[in-house]
Coordinates of N, CA and C in Angstrom, one line a residue:
M1 N 180.0 90.9 133.3 CA 180.9 91.7 132.5 C 180.2 92.6 131.6
L2 N 180.7 93.9 131.6 CA 180.1 94.9 130.7 C 180.6 94.8 129.3
D3 N 179.8 95.0 128.3 CA 180.2 95.0 126.9 C 180.6 96.4 126.5
L4 N 181.8 96.6 126.1 CA 182.4 97.9 125.7 C 181.5 98.5 124.6
Q5 N 181.1 97.8 123.6 CA 180.3 98.4 122.5 C 178.9 98.9 123.0
S6 N 178.4 98.3 124.0 CA 177.0 98.8 124.5 C 177.1 100.0 125.4
L7 N 178.3 100.3 125.9 CA 178.4 101.4 126.8 C 178.5 102.8 126.1
T8 N 177.8 103.8 126.6 CA 178.0 105.1 126.1 C 179.4 105.6 126.6
D9 N 179.9 106.7 126.0 CA 181.2 107.2 126.5 C 181.1 107.6 128.0
D10 N 180.0 108.2 128.4 CA 179.8 108.6 129.8 C 179.7 107.4 130.7
E11 N 179.0 106.3 130.3 CA 179.0 105.1 131.1 C 180.3 104.5 131.2
L12 N 181.1 104.5 130.1 CA 182.4 103.9 130.2 C 183.3 104.7 131.2
L13 N 183.3 106.0 131.0 CA 184.1 106.8 131.9 C 183.7 106.7 133.4
N14 N 182.4 106.7 133.6 CA 181.9 106.6 135.0 C 182.3 105.2 135.6
Y15 N 182.2 104.2 134.8 CA 182.6 102.8 135.3 C 184.1 102.8 135.7
V16 N 184.9 103.2 134.7 CA 186.4 103.2 135.0 C 186.8 104.1 136.1
V17 N 186.2 105.3 136.2 CA 186.5 106.2 137.3 C 186.1 105.5 138.6
D18 N 184.9 105.0 138.7 CA 184.5 104.3 140.0 C 185.4 103.2 140.3
Y19 N 185.8 102.4 139.3 CA 186.7 101.2 139.6 C 188.0 101.8 140.1
A20 N 188.6 102.8 139.4 CA 189.9 103.3 139.8 C 189.9 103.8 141.2
F21 N 188.9 104.5 141.6 CA 188.8 105.1 143.0 C 188.6 104.0 144.0
Q22 N 187.8 102.9 143.7 CA 187.6 101.8 144.6 C 188.9 101.1 144.8
Q23 N 189.8 101.1 143.9 CA 191.1 100.4 143.9 C 192.3 101.3 144.3
E24 N 192.0 102.5 144.7 CA 193.0 103.5 145.0 C 194.2 103.0 145.8
E25 N 194.0 102.2 146.8 CA 195.0 101.7 147.7 C 196.1 100.9 146.9
R26 N 195.7 100.3 145.8 CA 196.7 99.6 145.0 C 196.9 100.2 143.6
L27 N 196.9 101.5 143.6 CA 197.0 102.2 142.3 C 198.1 101.8 141.4
T28 N 199.3 101.5 142.0 CA 200.4 101.2 141.2 C 200.3 99.8 140.5
E29 N 199.4 99.0 141.0 CA 199.1 97.7 140.4 C 198.1 97.7 139.3
L30 N 197.4 98.8 139.1 CA 196.3 98.9 138.1 C 196.9 99.1 136.7
S31 N 196.2 98.8 135.7 CA 196.6 99.0 134.4 C 196.9 100.4 134.1
V32 N 197.7 100.7 133.1 CA 198.0 102.1 132.7 C 196.7 102.9 132.3
P33 N 195.8 102.3 131.5 CA 194.6 103.0 131.2 C 193.8 103.4 132.4
V34 N 193.7 102.5 133.4 CA 192.9 102.8 134.6 C 193.7 103.9 135.4
Q35 N 195.0 103.8 135.5 CA 195.7 104.8 136.2 C 195.5 106.2 135.5
T36 N 195.5 106.2 134.2 CA 195.3 107.4 133.4 C 194.0 108.1 133.8
V37 N 192.9 107.3 133.9 CA 191.6 107.8 134.3 C 191.7 108.3 135.7
Y38 N 192.3 107.6 136.6 CA 192.4 108.0 138.0 C 193.1 109.4 138.1
F39 N 194.3 109.5 137.4 CA 195.1 110.7 137.5 C 194.3 111.9 137.0
I40 N 193.7 111.8 135.8 CA 192.9 112.9 135.2 C 191.7 113.2 136.0
S41 N 191.0 112.2 136.5 CA 189.8 112.5 137.3 C 190.1 113.2 138.6
N42 N 191.2 112.7 139.2 CA 191.7 113.3 140.5 C 192.1 114.7 140.3
F43 N 192.8 115.0 139.2 CA 193.2 116.4 138.9 C 191.9 117.2 138.7
E44 N 191.0 116.8 138.0 CA 189.8 117.5 137.7 C 189.1 117.9 139.0
A45 N 188.9 117.0 139.9 CA 188.2 117.2 141.2 C 189.0 118.3 142.0
E46 N 190.3 118.2 142.1 CA 191.1 119.1 142.8 C 191.1 120.5 142.2
F47 N 191.3 120.5 140.9 CA 191.4 121.8 140.1 C 190.1 122.6 140.2
Y48 N 188.9 121.9 140.0 CA 187.7 122.6 140.1 C 187.3 123.0 141.5
N49 N 187.9 122.4 142.5 CA 187.6 122.7 143.9 C 188.5 123.8 144.4
G50 N 189.7 123.9 143.9 CA 190.6 125.0 144.5 C 191.7 125.4 143.6
G51 N 191.7 125.1 142.3 CA 192.7 125.5 141.4 C 194.0 124.6 141.4
I52 N 195.0 125.1 140.7 CA 196.2 124.3 140.6 C 196.9 124.2 141.9
Q53 N 196.8 125.2 142.8 CA 197.5 125.1 144.1 C 196.9 124.0 144.9
Q54 N 195.6 123.9 144.9 CA 195.0 122.8 145.7 C 195.4 121.4 145.1
F55 N 195.5 121.3 143.8 CA 195.9 120.0 143.2 C 197.3 119.7 143.7
L56 N 198.2 120.7 143.7 CA 199.6 120.5 144.1 C 199.8 120.2 145.5
T57 N 199.0 120.9 146.4 CA 199.3 120.7 147.8 C 198.5 119.6 148.5
N58 N 197.5 119.1 147.8 CA 196.8 117.9 148.4 C 197.6 116.6 147.9
S59 N 197.1 115.5 148.4 CA 197.9 114.2 148.1 C 197.9 114.0 146.6
S60 N 197.0 114.5 145.8 CA 197.1 114.3 144.4 C 198.3 114.9 143.7
G61 N 198.8 115.9 144.4 CA 200.0 116.6 143.8 C 201.2 115.7 143.7
Q62 N 201.3 114.7 144.5 CA 202.4 113.8 144.4 C 202.4 113.1 143.1
F63 N 201.3 113.1 142.4 CA 201.2 112.5 141.1 C 201.2 113.5 139.9
A64 N 201.7 114.7 140.1 CA 201.7 115.7 139.1 C 202.3 115.3 137.8
K65 N 203.5 114.6 137.9 CA 204.2 114.2 136.7 C 203.4 113.1 136.0
E66 N 202.8 112.2 136.8 CA 202.0 111.1 136.2 C 200.7 111.7 135.5
T67 N 200.2 112.7 136.2 CA 199.0 113.4 135.6 C 199.3 114.1 134.3
A68 N 200.5 114.7 134.2 CA 200.9 115.4 133.0 C 201.1 114.3 131.9
A69 N 201.7 113.2 132.2 CA 201.9 112.1 131.3 C 200.6 111.5 130.8
S70 N 199.6 111.5 131.7 CA 198.3 111.0 131.4 C 197.6 111.9 130.4
F71 N 197.7 113.2 130.6 CA 197.1 114.1 129.6 C 197.8 114.0 128.3
A72 N 199.1 113.8 128.3 CA 199.8 113.6 127.0 C 199.4 112.4 126.3
S73 N 199.1 111.3 127.1 CA 198.8 110.0 126.4 C 197.4 110.0 125.8
I74 N 196.5 110.9 126.2 CA 195.2 111.0 125.6 C 195.1 112.1 124.5
G75 N 196.3 112.7 124.2 CA 196.3 113.7 123.2 C 196.1 115.2 123.6
A76 N 196.1 115.4 124.9 CA 195.9 116.8 125.5 C 197.3 117.3 125.8
S77 N 198.1 117.6 124.8 CA 199.5 118.0 125.1 C 199.6 119.4 125.7
G78 N 198.7 120.3 125.4 CA 198.7 121.6 126.0 C 198.5 121.5 127.5
L79 N 197.5 120.7 127.9 CA 197.3 120.5 129.4 C 198.5 119.8 130.0
A80 N 199.1 118.9 129.3 CA 200.3 118.2 129.8 C 201.4 119.1 130.0
A81 N 201.6 120.0 129.1 CA 202.7 121.0 129.3 C 202.5 121.9 130.5
L82 N 201.2 122.4 130.7 CA 200.9 123.2 131.8 C 201.1 122.4 133.1
L83 N 200.7 121.2 133.1 CA 200.9 120.4 134.4 C 202.4 120.1 134.6
Q84 N 203.2 120.0 133.6 CA 204.6 119.8 133.8 C 205.2 121.1 134.4
E85 N 204.7 122.3 134.0 CA 205.1 123.5 134.6 C 204.7 123.5 136.1
A86 N 203.5 123.1 136.4 CA 203.0 123.0 137.8 C 203.9 122.1 138.6
A87 N 204.2 120.9 138.0 CA 205.0 119.9 138.8 C 206.4 120.5 139.1
A88 N 206.9 121.3 138.2 CA 208.2 121.9 138.4 C 208.2 122.9 139.5
L89 N 207.0 123.6 139.7 CA 206.9 124.5 140.8 C 206.8 123.8 142.1
G90 N 206.1 122.7 142.1 CA 206.1 121.9 143.3 C 205.0 122.4 144.3
P91 N 204.7 121.5 145.3 CA 203.6 121.8 146.2 C 203.9 123.0 147.2
E92 N 205.2 123.2 147.4 CA 205.6 124.3 148.4 C 205.8 125.6 147.7
S93 N 205.5 125.7 146.5 CA 205.7 127.0 145.8 C 205.0 128.2 146.4
T94 N 205.8 129.2 146.5 CA 205.2 130.5 147.0 C 205.2 131.5 145.9
D95 N 205.4 131.1 144.7 CA 205.4 132.0 143.5 C 204.0 132.2 143.1
E96 N 203.3 133.1 143.8 CA 201.9 133.4 143.5 C 201.6 133.8 142.1
E97 N 202.5 134.6 141.5 CA 202.4 135.0 140.1 C 202.4 133.8 139.2
A98 N 203.3 132.9 139.3 CA 203.4 131.7 138.5 C 202.1 130.9 138.6
L99 N 201.7 130.7 139.9 CA 200.5 129.9 140.1 C 199.3 130.5 139.5
A100 N 199.1 131.8 139.7 CA 198.0 132.5 139.1 C 198.0 132.4 137.6
K101 N 199.2 132.5 137.0 CA 199.3 132.4 135.5 C 198.9 131.0 135.1
L102 N 199.3 130.0 135.8 CA 198.9 128.6 135.4 C 197.4 128.4 135.6
N103 N 196.9 128.9 136.7 CA 195.4 128.8 136.9 C 194.7 129.4 135.8
H104 N 195.1 130.6 135.4 CA 194.4 131.3 134.3 C 194.5 130.5 133.0
E105 N 195.7 130.0 132.7 CA 195.9 129.3 131.4 C 195.1 128.0 131.5
L106 N 195.1 127.3 132.6 CA 194.4 126.0 132.7 C 192.8 126.3 132.6
H107 N 192.3 127.3 133.3 CA 190.9 127.6 133.2 C 190.5 127.9 131.8
A108 N 191.4 128.5 131.0 CA 191.1 128.9 129.6 C 191.0 127.7 128.7
I109 N 191.6 126.6 129.0 CA 191.6 125.4 128.1 C 191.0 124.1 128.7
Y110 N 190.6 124.2 130.0 CA 190.1 122.9 130.6 C 188.6 123.1 130.8
P111 N 187.8 122.1 130.4 CA 188.1 120.8 129.8 C 188.2 120.8 128.3
T112 N 187.9 121.9 127.6 CA 187.9 121.9 126.2 C 188.9 122.9 125.6
S113 N 189.8 122.4 124.7 CA 190.8 123.3 124.1 C 190.7 123.0 122.6
A114 N 191.6 123.6 121.9 CA 191.8 123.3 120.5 C 192.1 121.9 120.2
E115 N 192.7 121.2 121.2 CA 193.0 119.8 121.0 C 191.8 118.9 121.2
G116 N 190.7 119.4 121.8 CA 189.5 118.7 122.0 C 189.0 118.7 123.4
N117 N 187.9 118.0 123.7 CA 187.4 117.9 125.0 C 188.0 116.7 125.7
V118 N 188.5 117.0 126.9 CA 189.2 115.9 127.7 C 188.3 114.7 127.9
G119 N 187.0 114.8 128.2 CA 186.2 113.7 128.3 C 186.1 112.8 127.1
D120 N 186.0 113.5 125.9 CA 185.9 112.8 124.6 C 187.3 112.1 124.3
Q121 N 188.4 112.8 124.6 CA 189.7 112.3 124.4 C 189.9 111.1 125.3
L122 N 189.5 111.1 126.5 CA 189.7 110.0 127.5 C 188.8 108.8 127.1
S123 N 187.6 109.1 126.6 CA 186.7 108.0 126.2 C 187.3 107.3 124.9
S124 N 187.8 108.1 124.0 CA 188.5 107.5 122.8 C 189.7 106.7 123.2
Y125 N 190.5 107.2 124.1 CA 191.7 106.5 124.6 C 191.3 105.2 125.2
L126 N 190.3 105.2 126.0 CA 189.9 103.9 126.6 C 189.4 102.9 125.6
R127 N 188.6 103.4 124.6 CA 188.1 102.5 123.6 C 189.2 101.9 122.7
N128 N 190.3 102.5 122.7 CA 191.5 102.0 121.9 C 192.4 101.1 122.7
Q129 N 192.1 100.8 124.0 CA 192.9 100.0 124.8 C 192.5 98.5 124.7
P130 N 193.5 97.6 125.0 CA 193.1 96.2 125.0 C 192.1 95.9 126.1
A131 N 191.1 95.1 125.8 CA 190.0 94.8 126.8 C 190.5 94.4 128.1
E132 N 191.6 93.6 128.1 CA 192.1 93.1 129.4 C 192.7 94.2 130.3
S133 N 192.9 95.4 129.8 CA 193.4 96.5 130.6 C 192.2 97.2 131.3
L134 N 191.0 96.8 131.0 CA 189.8 97.5 131.6 C 189.0 96.4 132.3
P135 N 189.3 96.2 133.6 CA 188.6 95.1 134.3 C 187.1 95.2 134.3
G136 N 186.5 94.1 134.1 CA 185.0 94.0 134.1 C 184.4 94.4 132.8
I137 N 185.2 94.7 131.7 CA 184.7 95.1 130.4 C 185.2 94.1 129.4
S138 N 184.3 93.7 128.5 CA 184.7 92.9 127.4 C 184.4 93.6 126.1
S139 N 185.1 93.2 125.1 CA 184.9 93.7 123.7 C 184.7 92.6 122.8
P140 N 184.1 92.8 121.6 CA 183.9 91.7 120.7 C 185.2 91.0 120.3
A141 N 186.3 91.8 120.1 CA 187.6 91.3 119.8 C 188.1 90.3 120.8
A142 N 187.8 90.6 122.1 CA 188.3 89.8 123.2 C 187.5 88.5 123.4
G143 N 186.3 88.5 122.8 CA 185.4 87.3 122.8 C 184.9 87.1 124.1

């Protein structure tokens, strides 16, 4: 079992990301914090690979609303609002102007905006979760 206090933020994020993707087939059974990491990491991979349209049209797009909620839960409300707009457009959107506008706005604030850096926000979020919600990680409070 890993000790939460001894992990750097990067180590913590990498561990939870790896765990989440290894458990992808049972995503709905995972704790909310692990799902949050999964949704945000999946968004990041798709967004950097092909923009908001790739995120929406690939399988990750089915979780657009959950991804928006995940950003909101870590304190990235600006990103959450933009993803809600994207979710409303849907994967079949042909509104190139709206998609281009969203891409531009997302690139302007991702991963760092006035609200903070997403990686830092996500690490802080994880450190404030009950130890039992992070499989394989213990904290002094959990004993």
